[in-house]
Structure formats: structure tokens, C-alpha cells
Amino acid sequence: MTQSKLELADPVSGKKAELAVHPGTIGPSVVDISGLNKAFGAFTYDPGYGFTAACDSKITYIDGDAGVLLHRGYPIEQLAEKSSFMEVCYLLLNGELPGKAELDTFKTSITHHTMLNESLLRFFNGFHHNAHPMAMTSAVVASLSAFYHDSLNIHDPQQREVFAHRIIAKIPTIAAAAHKHSLGQPFIYPRNDLDYCSNLLHMFFSVPCEPYEVDPVAAKALDLLFILHADHEQNASTSTVRLAGSTGANPYAAISAGVSALWGPAHGGANEAVLNMLEQIGSVQNVPKYLDMAKDKSSHFRLMGFGHRVYKNFDPRAKIIRAMCYTVLEKLGSTNKPLFELALRLEEIALKDEYFVSRKLYPNVDFYSGLIYSALGIPRSMFTVMFAVARTVGWVSHWAEMISDPAMRIGRPRQLYTGSPRRDYVEIAQRSR
Ligand code: CMC
């Protein structure tokens, strides 16, 4: 719905453009810049897309200045306290909280799609034992497209739903298989009597030679972490899924593109990098030295788990995870308590430092999440895979929203060309080099 217009005039040519301004339900309005090119022959320039809304979406809302995160309108704090990961999945996918029967049907469907085709399971044997689990996860998710391609019509809502349930169900099985392959242990099959997170822990930690009991404290902690990571509007990996999906590509391949984008340390790879950094810092005495390095523009060192493109305030998810650390590390008797103490002190010191204060750099979701994964016994190289498992529902929800939008177009950004002007081809014998 257009409520107002923005008028722009070029003082040199006197040309004018009238741009439509679209309001959101909450949050900033957006200016439709399509008229700009017609009037002035110019594009907008926004490297890193910091000020560009690439789509409209009904799924997630963030107010970065106030530190607010809503999924389908519900505050993350309420979902974290009262909901479950399966319920949040349903909410993100369908737009509304489920009734009891709807939730039961959804859970049953997810439970019955958890197995992998045996041929797909054998793919893991092609990887070296020390392959990074994110590499294996991305490759195996992409390989799902080979199993479900001809049969998948992305324009059929029912087939889209089957795809959504399949990938949400299978991603923990893939993650666990990547973990087991790294250890050289046999793959463990899913169990239908377990809930989503208990089943993931079972596939991770059970071995055929002895019984394994899932610790309900661990399953609950994982469920909460998954709620907190389920979606985060148009972040780099979600935008990657949208861009890849906008070509009409097989959706499993689009999700695999999202897994790859998530891997980088500026995005989902930060959880692994935070623990490495905390170990590198070692003790509170070393904090000033590392803060100086983080401030030094000639050094590549950044305070991992700090800063966010959108949040210029506390990331509400970081607050919840920090509170969770106290209880989970206590209950699970983790050896990570000294690292948690160090993280708390690092946060305290950084939040008083002028550099971090003036740039509004606060702890983000990844600052404390690795400490919990580690307390659950999940190895560091698997942290980002855990993030991918939780974020799959977000990727799928955005992909489905985009595909079902009749106004969908292929994603195709433009550029400011800064290369050579037109020139004529020079025969190799005549070239000076
Ligand atoms: N340590 C030191 N300086 C920083 C940091 C940091 N972690 N983050 C930002 N800055 C500085 C940056 O150098 C710049 O300074 P100046 O204005 O003097 O040039 C200023 O703060 C603004 O930063 P930016 O790089 O322009 O911000 P961005 O929006 O492009 O990047 C970010 C956001 C998350 C990539 C960045 O803050 C960062 O690299 N953080 C560390 C990695 C991290 O924790 N990533 C997880 C993000 S949350 C979960 C997820 O998305 O998956």
C-alpha cells in the first residue's frame, strides 16, 4: 500500500522523480527506487546492502536500535520461555501458532521424514575423516536435490510443504552423520520415539555397543538454542537462499547455498571463532591486549561474537543465552566455566570501552552459544552445523514466501562499473607484455 511520495530533483538537469514510499506494519518505510532510473538513468549504490530492502516479508521483524526480535509478531523472549522449537518451526512456516492437533500432525510428519536414503548416507565415506562438517553438510544437502528433483514442482503448495518437512527432518540426520564420520564411528539411525532435539543428541552420541540415555537438560538446552537461531530476517545466508531460489533452482540446492553462506566467521562461523578466541585470550589479564588488537585497523583480529549489522543495542538472543549459560553449565557440570567467566569479563570491559561504545558494538547471538554447545559435548567444528540445523526452518520459510509470491522476480543486482572503458582487442604479438 502506497501512502506517500518522495520527490527528488536533479539541480543540474532540472529532471524530477516521484518515488513511492511504502509503509511497513511496524518499523521504517521503504522508498521504491524503480522510478529513479527512469528519471535520472541512475541506480542506487549500497555495497553490503546495509540500506536496501530486497523484498517484503511477513516472517520476522527486527528493531536493531531497541534490540527487538519478533517472529510472526511474537517476541523472541516469549517464544524462548514458553514455546518449543517444533512449535516455532510451525509458526515460521505457517504464520500462526498451531492448535494441539496441528502441532501433533506436524511433529509426526517431521518424525517420519528423518531417515536418509542409504545411498546418500554412503556419500559421507567419500570425505576425508578431517573434512570440515560444514563442507560435508553443504555437499550432502545439495545432493538431496539429486534424490528429489524430477518429482518436485515448486509451484505446487503441497509439494513445497513436503520439501519443507523433509529438509527440516533430515538436516539433524545429516549433521549427526557428518559428526560420526569425523569420529570414524558408525552412523546412528533416527528414533521415532524421541523428540527433535533428543533424537539429534541420540544420533550424535549413541554407539551400538552400549545404551545411551538422552539427558533431558541437554535436550531442553538445545531446543532453546534452536528457537533462538531459527530465523533472523534477510541475513546473508537467508538472502543467499532467496537469491539462489529466485532462479527457480531446486530448493535443496538453494538451502545448500545458504549453508555455505552461513559458514563464514562474519556470520554463523562466529560461534566456533568465539571459543577459539576465548582460548587464545586465555585470561582476564590479556583482555586489554586483545581489545587493542580488535581496535587496530591494520590487524585482522576482531572481537568475535561482537557487533551486528542490524543490532545497535544488545542482541536479545545473546541476553537469553547468557542467562542460560549460568544454569546449563551448572547442571551439566561443564569444564567451560572458566571460559564463561572470561567471556563475562570480556563483555564487561568491552562495553565500557569508548571504541565499542561509540560504534554500538554489543555481544551477538554467537558470543555465548558456543559455550553451551560445548557443554553439551558438541565439538567446536560442529557449532556452525548446529546453527544450520536450527536456521533451516528460517531459510525454508523465506524460500516458500518468495516462491508463492506472484510478484516474484529473479534476484539480479546491478553495479557501479569501475573497469576499463571500451578498447580494441590487441593481437598477442603486438602486446607489450
Ligand atoms: N571487533 C572490532 N571492531 C568491530 C567489530 C568487532 N567485532 N565489529 C565491527 N567493528 C567495527 C568496524 O571495524 C567498524 O569500525 P570503523 O567504523 O572504525 O570502520 C565499525 O565497527 C562498524 O562495523 P562494520 O564492519 O561496518 O559493520 P558490519 O555491519 O559491516 O559488520 C559484523 C557486522 C557482524 C560482520 C561485524 O560486527 C563483525 O565482524 N563481528 C564479528 C563477527 C561476528 O560476531 N559475527 C556474528 C554476527 S551475529 C550472527 C550471525 O549473523 O550469524
CSV table of C-alpha atoms and ligand atoms in Angstrom, one decimal:
chain,number,residue,atom,x,y,z
A,1,MET,CA,0.0,0.0,0.0
A,2,THR,CA,1.5,3.4,-1.0
A,3,GLN,CA,0.9,6.2,1.5
A,4,SER,CA,3.2,8.9,0.4
A,5,LYS,CA,5.6,10.0,-2.4
A,6,LEU,CA,9.1,11.3,-2.2
A,7,GLU,CA,10.1,13.9,-4.7
A,8,LEU,CA,13.7,14.2,-5.9
A,9,ALA,CA,15.1,16.8,-8.3
A,10,ASP,CA,18.4,17.0,-10.1
A,11,PRO,CA,19.5,20.6,-9.8
A,12,VAL,CA,21.6,20.4,-12.9
A,13,SER,CA,19.2,18.9,-15.4
A,14,GLY,CA,16.1,20.0,-13.6
A,15,LYS,CA,14.7,16.5,-14.0
A,16,LYS,CA,12.3,15.3,-11.3
A,17,ALA,CA,11.5,11.8,-9.9
A,18,GLU,CA,8.5,10.9,-7.8
A,19,LEU,CA,9.2,7.9,-5.7
A,20,ALA,CA,6.5,5.8,-3.9
A,21,VAL,CA,7.1,5.3,-0.1
A,22,HIS,CA,5.7,2.0,1.2
A,23,PRO,CA,5.0,1.8,5.0
A,24,GLY,CA,5.6,-1.5,6.9
A,25,THR,CA,3.2,-2.7,9.6
A,26,ILE,CA,5.9,-1.6,12.1
A,27,GLY,CA,9.4,-0.2,11.5
A,28,PRO,CA,10.8,2.0,8.8
A,29,SER,CA,9.1,2.6,5.5
A,30,VAL,CA,10.9,1.9,2.2
A,31,VAL,CA,11.3,4.1,-0.8
A,32,ASP,CA,10.6,2.3,-4.1
A,33,ILE,CA,13.6,3.4,-6.2
A,34,SER,CA,12.4,2.0,-9.5
A,35,GLY,CA,11.4,5.5,-10.8
A,36,LEU,CA,14.9,6.8,-10.2
A,37,ASN,CA,16.4,5.0,-13.2
A,38,LYS,CA,13.6,6.2,-15.4
A,39,ALA,CA,14.1,9.8,-14.3
A,40,PHE,CA,17.8,10.2,-14.0
A,41,GLY,CA,19.3,7.0,-15.6
A,42,ALA,CA,20.9,6.2,-12.2
A,43,PHE,CA,21.0,3.2,-10.0
A,44,THR,CA,21.2,3.3,-6.2
A,45,TYR,CA,24.6,2.3,-4.7
A,46,ASP,CA,24.6,0.3,-1.4
A,47,PRO,CA,27.5,-2.1,-1.1
A,48,GLY,CA,26.8,-4.8,1.5
A,49,TYR,CA,23.0,-3.9,1.2
A,50,GLY,CA,23.1,-2.0,4.5
A,51,PHE,CA,20.2,0.2,3.5
A,52,THR,CA,18.3,-1.8,0.9
A,53,ALA,CA,15.1,-3.8,1.5
A,54,ALA,CA,15.3,-6.6,-1.1
A,55,CYS,CA,11.8,-7.9,-0.6
A,56,ASP,CA,8.8,-7.6,1.6
A,57,SER,CA,8.3,-10.3,4.2
A,58,LYS,CA,5.8,-11.2,6.9
A,59,ILE,CA,8.0,-13.6,8.8
A,60,THR,CA,10.5,-11.8,11.1
A,61,TYR,CA,10.8,-8.2,12.4
A,62,ILE,CA,13.9,-6.7,14.0
A,63,ASP,CA,14.3,-3.3,15.6
A,64,GLY,CA,18.1,-3.1,15.8
A,65,ASP,CA,18.1,0.1,17.9
A,66,ALA,CA,15.7,-1.2,20.5
A,67,GLY,CA,17.1,-4.8,20.5
A,68,VAL,CA,13.7,-6.3,19.5
A,69,LEU,CA,13.1,-9.5,17.6
A,70,LEU,CA,9.7,-10.8,16.6
A,71,HIS,CA,8.7,-13.9,14.8
A,72,ARG,CA,5.3,-13.5,13.1
A,73,GLY,CA,4.8,-10.8,15.7
A,74,TYR,CA,5.7,-12.8,18.8
A,75,PRO,CA,8.7,-11.5,20.9
A,76,ILE,CA,11.6,-13.9,21.0
A,77,GLU,CA,11.7,-13.7,24.8
A,78,GLN,CA,8.1,-15.2,25.0
A,79,LEU,CA,8.9,-17.9,22.4
A,80,ALA,CA,12.1,-18.8,24.3
A,81,GLU,CA,10.3,-19.0,27.6
A,82,LYS,CA,7.0,-20.7,26.5
A,83,SER,CA,7.3,-22.4,23.2
A,84,SER,CA,9.3,-25.3,21.7
A,85,PHE,CA,11.4,-25.5,18.6
A,86,MET,CA,8.8,-27.6,16.7
A,87,GLU,CA,6.1,-25.0,17.5
A,88,VAL,CA,8.4,-22.2,16.4
A,89,CYS,CA,9.0,-24.1,13.1
A,90,TYR,CA,5.3,-24.4,12.6
A,91,LEU,CA,4.8,-20.7,13.3
A,92,LEU,CA,7.6,-19.6,10.9
A,93,LEU,CA,6.3,-21.8,8.1
A,94,ASN,CA,2.6,-21.2,8.5
A,95,GLY,CA,2.3,-17.7,10.1
A,96,GLU,CA,0.2,-18.8,13.1
A,97,LEU,CA,0.8,-20.8,16.3
A,98,PRO,CA,-0.6,-24.3,15.8
A,99,GLY,CA,-3.6,-25.8,17.6
A,100,LYS,CA,-2.7,-29.1,19.5
A,101,ALA,CA,-3.9,-31.3,16.7
A,102,GLU,CA,-2.0,-29.3,14.1
A,103,LEU,CA,1.2,-29.4,16.2
A,104,ASP,CA,0.9,-33.2,16.7
A,105,THR,CA,0.4,-33.7,12.9
A,106,PHE,CA,3.4,-31.5,12.2
A,107,LYS,CA,5.6,-33.3,14.6
A,108,THR,CA,4.5,-36.7,13.3
A,109,SER,CA,5.3,-35.6,9.7
A,110,ILE,CA,8.8,-34.4,10.8
A,111,THR,CA,9.5,-37.5,12.7
A,112,HIS,CA,8.6,-39.7,9.7
A,113,HIS,CA,10.9,-37.9,7.3
A,114,THR,CA,14.1,-38.2,9.3
A,115,MET,CA,15.8,-41.1,7.6
A,116,LEU,CA,18.2,-40.6,4.7
A,117,ASN,CA,18.3,-42.7,1.6
A,118,GLU,CA,21.1,-45.2,2.2
A,119,SER,CA,23.0,-44.1,-1.0
A,120,LEU,CA,23.1,-40.6,0.4
A,121,LEU,CA,24.5,-41.9,3.7
A,122,ARG,CA,27.3,-43.5,1.7
A,123,PHE,CA,28.3,-40.1,0.3
A,124,PHE,CA,30.0,-39.4,3.7
A,125,ASN,CA,32.5,-42.2,3.1
A,126,GLY,CA,33.9,-40.1,0.2
A,127,PHE,CA,35.1,-37.4,2.6
A,128,HIS,CA,38.4,-37.5,4.3
A,129,HIS,CA,37.9,-38.0,8.1
A,130,ASN,CA,39.0,-34.5,8.9
A,131,ALA,CA,36.8,-32.7,6.3
A,132,HIS,CA,35.1,-29.8,8.0
A,133,PRO,CA,31.5,-30.8,8.9
A,134,MET,CA,30.1,-27.7,7.2
A,135,ALA,CA,31.7,-28.8,3.9
A,136,MET,CA,30.1,-32.2,4.3
A,137,THR,CA,26.7,-30.7,5.3
A,138,SER,CA,26.6,-28.3,2.4
A,139,ALA,CA,27.5,-31.0,-0.1
A,140,VAL,CA,25.1,-33.6,1.3
A,141,VAL,CA,22.2,-31.1,1.5
A,142,ALA,CA,22.9,-30.2,-2.2
A,143,SER,CA,22.9,-33.9,-3.0
A,144,LEU,CA,19.4,-34.2,-1.8
A,145,SER,CA,18.4,-32.4,-5.0
A,146,ALA,CA,19.6,-35.4,-6.9
A,147,PHE,CA,17.1,-37.5,-5.0
A,148,TYR,CA,14.2,-35.1,-5.2
A,149,HIS,CA,14.4,-33.2,-8.5
A,150,ASP,CA,12.1,-34.5,-11.2
A,151,SER,CA,9.4,-35.2,-8.6
A,152,LEU,CA,9.4,-31.7,-7.2
A,153,ASN,CA,7.1,-29.0,-8.6
A,154,ILE,CA,8.0,-25.8,-6.6
A,155,HIS,CA,4.7,-24.2,-7.8
A,156,ASP,CA,2.6,-26.8,-6.0
A,157,PRO,CA,2.0,-25.7,-2.4
A,158,GLN,CA,1.6,-29.3,-1.2
A,159,GLN,CA,5.0,-30.3,-2.7
A,160,ARG,CA,6.6,-27.2,-1.2
A,161,GLU,CA,5.2,-28.4,2.2
A,162,VAL,CA,6.7,-31.9,1.7
A,163,PHE,CA,10.0,-30.3,0.8
A,164,ALA,CA,9.9,-28.1,4.0
A,165,HIS,CA,9.1,-31.1,6.2
A,166,ARG,CA,11.8,-33.3,4.5
A,167,ILE,CA,14.6,-30.9,4.9
A,168,ILE,CA,13.8,-29.9,8.5
A,169,ALA,CA,13.5,-33.5,9.4
A,170,LYS,CA,16.7,-34.7,7.6
A,171,ILE,CA,19.1,-31.9,8.5
A,172,PRO,CA,19.8,-33.3,12.0
A,173,THR,CA,20.4,-36.7,10.5
A,174,ILE,CA,22.9,-35.2,8.0
A,175,ALA,CA,24.6,-33.2,10.8
A,176,ALA,CA,24.9,-36.3,13.0
A,177,ALA,CA,26.3,-38.4,10.1
A,178,ALA,CA,28.9,-35.7,9.5
A,179,HIS,CA,29.9,-35.8,13.2
A,180,LYS,CA,30.0,-39.7,13.2
A,181,HIS,CA,32.1,-39.7,10.0
A,182,SER,CA,34.6,-37.3,11.6
A,183,LEU,CA,34.9,-39.7,14.6
A,184,GLY,CA,35.1,-42.9,12.4
A,185,GLN,CA,32.0,-44.2,14.3
A,186,PRO,CA,29.0,-46.0,12.7
A,187,PHE,CA,26.1,-43.8,11.7
A,188,ILE,CA,23.2,-43.9,14.1
A,189,TYR,CA,19.7,-44.1,12.7
A,190,PRO,CA,17.0,-41.8,14.0
A,191,ARG,CA,14.5,-42.9,16.6
A,192,ASN,CA,10.8,-42.1,16.1
A,193,ASP,CA,10.0,-42.2,19.8
A,194,LEU,CA,12.3,-39.2,20.5
A,195,ASP,CA,11.5,-35.5,20.1
A,196,TYR,CA,13.5,-33.5,17.6
A,197,CYS,CA,16.4,-32.4,19.8
A,198,SER,CA,16.6,-35.7,21.8
A,199,ASN,CA,16.8,-37.5,18.6
A,200,LEU,CA,19.6,-35.3,17.4
A,201,LEU,CA,21.5,-36.0,20.6
A,202,HIS,CA,20.9,-39.7,20.3
A,203,MET,CA,22.2,-39.7,16.7
A,204,PHE,CA,25.3,-37.7,17.8
A,205,PHE,CA,26.3,-39.6,21.0
A,206,SER,CA,24.9,-43.1,20.9
A,207,VAL,CA,27.1,-46.0,19.9
A,208,PRO,CA,26.0,-49.5,19.1
A,209,CYS,CA,27.9,-51.2,21.9
A,210,GLU,CA,26.2,-49.6,24.9
A,211,PRO,CA,22.9,-47.9,25.8
A,212,TYR,CA,22.7,-44.2,25.7
A,213,GLU,CA,20.2,-42.1,27.7
A,214,VAL,CA,19.4,-38.6,26.4
A,215,ASP,CA,19.9,-36.1,29.2
A,216,PRO,CA,16.6,-34.0,29.3
A,217,VAL,CA,18.6,-31.0,30.5
A,218,ALA,CA,20.7,-31.2,27.3
A,219,ALA,CA,17.7,-31.7,25.1
A,220,LYS,CA,15.9,-28.7,26.6
A,221,ALA,CA,19.0,-26.5,26.2
A,222,LEU,CA,19.4,-27.5,22.6
A,223,ASP,CA,15.7,-26.8,21.9
A,224,LEU,CA,16.1,-23.3,23.3
A,225,LEU,CA,19.2,-22.6,21.3
A,226,PHE,CA,17.4,-23.8,18.2
A,227,ILE,CA,14.5,-21.4,18.9
A,228,LEU,CA,16.9,-18.6,19.2
A,229,HIS,CA,18.6,-19.4,15.9
A,230,ALA,CA,15.5,-20.3,13.9
A,231,ASP,CA,15.2,-17.2,11.8
A,232,HIS,CA,16.7,-13.7,11.5
A,233,GLU,CA,15.1,-12.0,8.5
A,234,GLN,CA,17.2,-11.1,5.5
A,235,ASN,CA,20.7,-12.1,6.8
A,236,ALA,CA,23.5,-13.2,4.4
A,237,SER,CA,22.5,-16.9,4.3
A,238,THR,CA,18.8,-16.3,4.0
A,239,SER,CA,19.4,-13.7,1.3
A,240,THR,CA,21.6,-16.3,-0.4
A,241,VAL,CA,18.8,-18.9,-0.3
A,242,ARG,CA,16.3,-16.3,-1.7
A,243,LEU,CA,18.7,-15.3,-4.5
A,244,ALA,CA,19.5,-18.9,-5.5
A,245,GLY,CA,15.9,-19.9,-5.2
A,246,SER,CA,14.7,-16.9,-7.3
A,247,THR,CA,16.2,-18.6,-10.4
A,248,GLY,CA,13.8,-21.5,-9.9
A,249,ALA,CA,16.7,-23.7,-8.7
A,250,ASN,CA,16.0,-26.9,-6.9
A,251,PRO,CA,15.2,-25.8,-3.3
A,252,TYR,CA,17.6,-28.4,-1.7
A,253,ALA,CA,20.4,-26.7,-3.8
A,254,ALA,CA,19.2,-23.3,-2.6
A,255,ILE,CA,19.4,-24.4,1.0
A,256,SER,CA,22.8,-25.8,0.4
A,257,ALA,CA,23.9,-22.3,-0.8
A,258,GLY,CA,22.6,-21.0,2.5
A,259,VAL,CA,24.7,-23.5,4.4
A,260,SER,CA,27.8,-22.3,2.5
A,261,ALA,CA,27.0,-18.6,3.2
A,262,LEU,CA,26.4,-19.3,6.9
A,263,TRP,CA,29.9,-20.9,7.2
A,264,GLY,CA,31.9,-17.6,7.2
A,265,PRO,CA,33.2,-16.2,10.5
A,266,ALA,CA,31.3,-12.9,10.0
A,267,HIS,CA,28.1,-14.9,10.0
A,268,GLY,CA,27.4,-18.4,11.5
A,269,GLY,CA,31.1,-19.4,11.8
A,270,ALA,CA,31.4,-16.8,14.6
A,271,ASN,CA,30.3,-19.3,17.3
A,272,GLU,CA,33.3,-21.5,16.5
A,273,ALA,CA,35.6,-18.5,16.3
A,274,VAL,CA,34.5,-17.1,19.7
A,275,LEU,CA,35.6,-20.2,21.6
A,276,ASN,CA,38.9,-20.2,19.7
A,277,MET,CA,39.3,-16.5,20.6
A,278,LEU,CA,38.5,-17.0,24.3
A,279,GLU,CA,41.1,-19.8,24.5
A,280,GLN,CA,43.6,-17.6,22.7
A,281,ILE,CA,43.0,-14.7,25.2
A,282,GLY,CA,43.4,-17.3,28.0
A,283,SER,CA,43.0,-15.0,31.0
A,284,VAL,CA,41.5,-11.6,32.1
A,285,GLN,CA,45.0,-10.1,32.2
A,286,ASN,CA,45.3,-10.5,28.4
A,287,VAL,CA,41.9,-8.8,27.6
A,288,PRO,CA,43.4,-5.3,27.1
A,289,LYS,CA,46.0,-6.6,24.7
A,290,TYR,CA,43.3,-8.3,22.6
A,291,LEU,CA,40.9,-5.3,22.8
A,292,ASP,CA,43.8,-3.2,21.4
A,293,MET,CA,44.2,-5.7,18.6
A,294,ALA,CA,40.5,-5.6,17.8
A,295,LYS,CA,40.6,-1.8,17.6
A,296,ASP,CA,43.7,-1.7,15.4
A,297,LYS,CA,42.6,-1.4,11.8
A,298,SER,CA,45.9,-2.8,10.5
A,299,SER,CA,45.2,-6.1,12.3
A,300,HIS,CA,42.7,-8.7,11.0
A,301,PHE,CA,41.7,-9.5,14.6
A,302,ARG,CA,38.1,-8.7,15.5
A,303,LEU,CA,36.2,-9.3,18.7
A,304,MET,CA,34.3,-12.4,17.6
A,305,GLY,CA,30.7,-12.5,18.8
A,306,PHE,CA,30.6,-8.7,19.0
A,307,GLY,CA,28.8,-6.3,16.6
A,308,HIS,CA,25.9,-6.8,14.3
A,309,ARG,CA,24.8,-5.2,11.1
A,310,VAL,CA,21.3,-4.6,12.4
A,311,TYR,CA,21.5,-4.5,16.3
A,312,LYS,CA,23.0,-1.3,17.6
A,313,ASN,CA,21.9,-2.5,21.1
A,314,PHE,CA,22.0,-5.8,22.9
A,315,ASP,CA,21.1,-8.7,20.7
A,316,PRO,CA,18.0,-10.0,22.6
A,317,ARG,CA,19.2,-13.6,21.8
A,318,ALA,CA,22.6,-13.0,23.5
A,319,LYS,CA,20.8,-11.9,26.7
A,320,ILE,CA,18.8,-15.1,26.8
A,321,ILE,CA,21.8,-17.3,26.0
A,322,ARG,CA,23.9,-15.6,28.6
A,323,ALA,CA,21.3,-16.3,31.3
A,324,MET,CA,21.1,-19.9,30.0
A,325,CYS,CA,24.8,-20.3,30.5
A,326,TYR,CA,24.5,-20.0,34.2
A,327,THR,CA,22.0,-22.8,34.6
A,328,VAL,CA,23.2,-25.1,31.8
A,329,LEU,CA,26.9,-25.0,32.7
A,330,GLU,CA,25.9,-25.6,36.4
A,331,LYS,CA,23.5,-28.5,35.6
A,332,LEU,CA,25.8,-30.2,33.1
A,333,GLY,CA,28.9,-29.8,35.2
A,334,SER,CA,30.8,-28.3,32.3
A,335,THR,CA,34.6,-27.7,32.3
A,336,ASN,CA,33.9,-24.5,30.4
A,337,LYS,CA,33.1,-22.4,33.5
A,338,PRO,CA,36.5,-20.6,33.3
A,339,LEU,CA,35.8,-19.6,29.7
A,340,PHE,CA,32.4,-18.4,30.6
A,341,GLU,CA,33.9,-16.3,33.4
A,342,LEU,CA,36.4,-14.9,30.9
A,343,ALA,CA,33.6,-14.1,28.4
A,344,LEU,CA,31.6,-12.2,31.1
A,345,ARG,CA,34.7,-10.2,32.0
A,346,LEU,CA,35.5,-9.5,28.3
A,347,GLU,CA,31.9,-8.3,27.7
A,348,GLU,CA,32.1,-6.1,30.8
A,349,ILE,CA,35.4,-4.5,29.8
A,350,ALA,CA,34.4,-4.1,26.1
A,351,LEU,CA,31.1,-2.4,27.0
A,352,LYS,CA,32.9,0.3,28.9
A,353,ASP,CA,35.5,0.9,26.1
A,354,GLU,CA,35.0,4.0,24.1
A,355,TYR,CA,35.7,2.2,20.8
A,356,PHE,CA,32.9,-0.3,21.3
A,357,VAL,CA,30.5,2.2,23.0
A,358,SER,CA,30.8,4.7,20.2
A,359,ARG,CA,30.3,2.1,17.5
A,360,LYS,CA,27.4,0.5,19.4
A,361,LEU,CA,29.1,-2.9,19.3
A,362,TYR,CA,27.3,-5.4,21.7
A,363,PRO,CA,27.6,-9.2,22.2
A,364,ASN,CA,25.6,-11.0,19.5
A,365,VAL,CA,23.9,-14.4,19.5
A,366,ASP,CA,27.2,-16.2,18.9
A,367,PHE,CA,29.1,-14.8,21.8
A,368,TYR,CA,27.8,-17.3,24.3
A,369,SER,CA,26.2,-20.0,22.2
A,370,GLY,CA,29.4,-22.0,21.7
A,371,LEU,CA,29.9,-22.3,25.5
A,372,ILE,CA,26.5,-24.2,25.6
A,373,TYR,CA,27.2,-26.4,22.6
A,374,SER,CA,30.5,-27.3,24.1
A,375,ALA,CA,28.9,-28.1,27.5
A,376,LEU,CA,26.5,-30.5,25.6
A,377,GLY,CA,29.6,-32.3,24.3
A,378,ILE,CA,29.3,-30.9,20.7
A,379,PRO,CA,32.7,-30.4,19.2
A,380,ARG,CA,33.7,-26.9,18.0
A,381,SER,CA,33.8,-27.7,14.3
A,382,MET,CA,30.1,-28.8,14.7
A,383,PHE,CA,28.9,-25.5,16.2
A,384,THR,CA,28.1,-23.8,12.8
A,385,VAL,CA,26.4,-27.0,11.7
A,386,MET,CA,24.1,-26.8,14.7
A,387,PHE,CA,23.3,-23.2,13.6
A,388,ALA,CA,22.5,-24.5,10.2
A,389,VAL,CA,20.2,-27.2,11.6
A,390,ALA,CA,18.2,-24.5,13.5
A,391,ARG,CA,18.2,-21.9,10.7
A,392,THR,CA,16.9,-24.4,8.1
A,393,VAL,CA,13.4,-23.6,9.0
A,394,GLY,CA,14.1,-19.9,8.5
A,395,TRP,CA,15.6,-20.5,5.1
A,396,VAL,CA,12.7,-22.7,4.0
A,397,SER,CA,10.1,-20.2,5.3
A,398,HIS,CA,11.7,-17.4,3.3
A,399,TRP,CA,12.1,-19.5,0.2
A,400,ALA,CA,8.4,-20.6,0.4
A,401,GLU,CA,7.3,-17.0,1.0
A,402,MET,CA,9.2,-15.9,-2.1
A,403,ILE,CA,8.1,-18.7,-4.4
A,404,SER,CA,4.5,-18.3,-3.5
A,405,ASP,CA,4.6,-14.5,-4.2
A,406,PRO,CA,3.1,-13.9,-7.7
A,407,ALA,CA,5.3,-10.8,-8.0
A,408,MET,CA,8.5,-12.8,-7.6
A,409,ARG,CA,11.3,-11.9,-10.0
A,410,ILE,CA,14.8,-13.3,-10.3
A,411,GLY,CA,17.2,-11.6,-7.9
A,412,ARG,CA,19.6,-9.6,-10.1
A,413,PRO,CA,21.5,-6.7,-8.5
A,414,ARG,CA,23.2,-4.0,-10.7
A,415,GLN,CA,26.7,-2.5,-10.2
A,416,LEU,CA,28.8,0.7,-10.5
A,417,TYR,CA,31.2,-0.2,-13.3
A,418,THR,CA,34.8,0.9,-12.5
A,419,GLY,CA,36.7,-1.1,-15.1
A,420,SER,CA,38.3,0.0,-18.3
A,421,PRO,CA,36.3,1.9,-20.9
A,422,ARG,CA,35.8,0.4,-24.3
A,423,ARG,CA,39.0,-0.6,-26.1
A,424,ASP,CA,40.0,-2.6,-29.1
A,425,TYR,CA,41.5,-6.1,-29.0
A,426,VAL,CA,45.3,-6.3,-29.4
A,427,GLU,CA,46.9,-9.2,-31.2
A,428,ILE,CA,49.2,-11.2,-28.9
A,429,ALA,CA,52.3,-10.4,-31.0
A,430,GLN,CA,51.6,-6.7,-30.6
A,431,ARG,CA,51.2,-6.7,-26.8
A,432,SER,CA,53.9,-5.0,-24.7
A,433,ARG,CA,53.8,-7.9,-22.1
B,1,CMC,N1,35.5,-6.1,16.6
B,1,CMC,C1,36.1,-4.9,16.3
B,1,CMC,N2,35.6,-3.9,15.6
B,1,CMC,C2,34.4,-4.1,15.1
B,1,CMC,C3,33.7,-5.3,15.3
B,1,CMC,C4,34.3,-6.3,16.1
B,1,CMC,N3,33.7,-7.5,16.3
B,1,CMC,N4,32.6,-5.3,14.6
B,1,CMC,C5,32.5,-4.1,14.0
B,1,CMC,N5,33.6,-3.4,14.3
B,1,CMC,C6,33.9,-2.0,13.8
B,1,CMC,C7,34.3,-2.0,12.4
B,1,CMC,O1,35.7,-2.1,12.2
B,1,CMC,C8,33.9,-0.6,12.0
B,1,CMC,O2,34.7,0.4,12.5
B,1,CMC,P1,35.0,1.8,11.8
B,1,CMC,O3,33.7,2.5,11.8
B,1,CMC,O4,36.1,2.4,12.6
B,1,CMC,O5,35.5,1.4,10.4
B,1,CMC,C9,32.6,-0.4,12.8
B,1,CMC,O6,32.7,-1.3,14.0
B,1,CMC,C10,31.3,-0.9,12.0
B,1,CMC,O7,31.5,-2.2,11.7
B,1,CMC,P2,31.2,-2.8,10.2
B,1,CMC,O8,32.2,-3.9,9.9
B,1,CMC,O9,31.0,-1.7,9.2
B,1,CMC,O10,29.8,-3.5,10.5
B,1,CMC,P3,29.1,-4.5,9.6
B,1,CMC,O11,27.6,-4.3,9.8
B,1,CMC,O12,29.6,-4.5,8.2
B,1,CMC,O13,29.5,-6.0,10.2
B,1,CMC,C11,29.6,-7.9,11.6
B,1,CMC,C12,28.8,-6.7,11.1
B,1,CMC,C13,28.7,-8.8,12.4
B,1,CMC,C14,30.1,-8.7,10.4
B,1,CMC,C15,30.8,-7.3,12.4
B,1,CMC,O14,30.4,-6.7,13.5
B,1,CMC,C16,31.8,-8.5,12.8
B,1,CMC,O15,32.7,-8.8,12.0
B,1,CMC,N6,31.6,-9.1,14.0
B,1,CMC,C17,32.4,-10.2,14.4
B,1,CMC,C18,31.9,-11.5,13.8
B,1,CMC,C19,30.6,-11.9,14.4
B,1,CMC,O16,30.4,-12.0,15.7
B,1,CMC,N7,29.6,-12.3,13.6
B,1,CMC,C20,28.3,-12.9,14.0
B,1,CMC,C21,27.2,-12.0,13.7
B,1,CMC,S1,25.7,-12.4,14.5
B,1,CMC,C22,25.2,-14.0,14.0
B,1,CMC,C23,25.1,-14.2,12.5
B,1,CMC,O17,24.8,-13.2,11.7
B,1,CMC,O18,25.3,-15.3,12.1
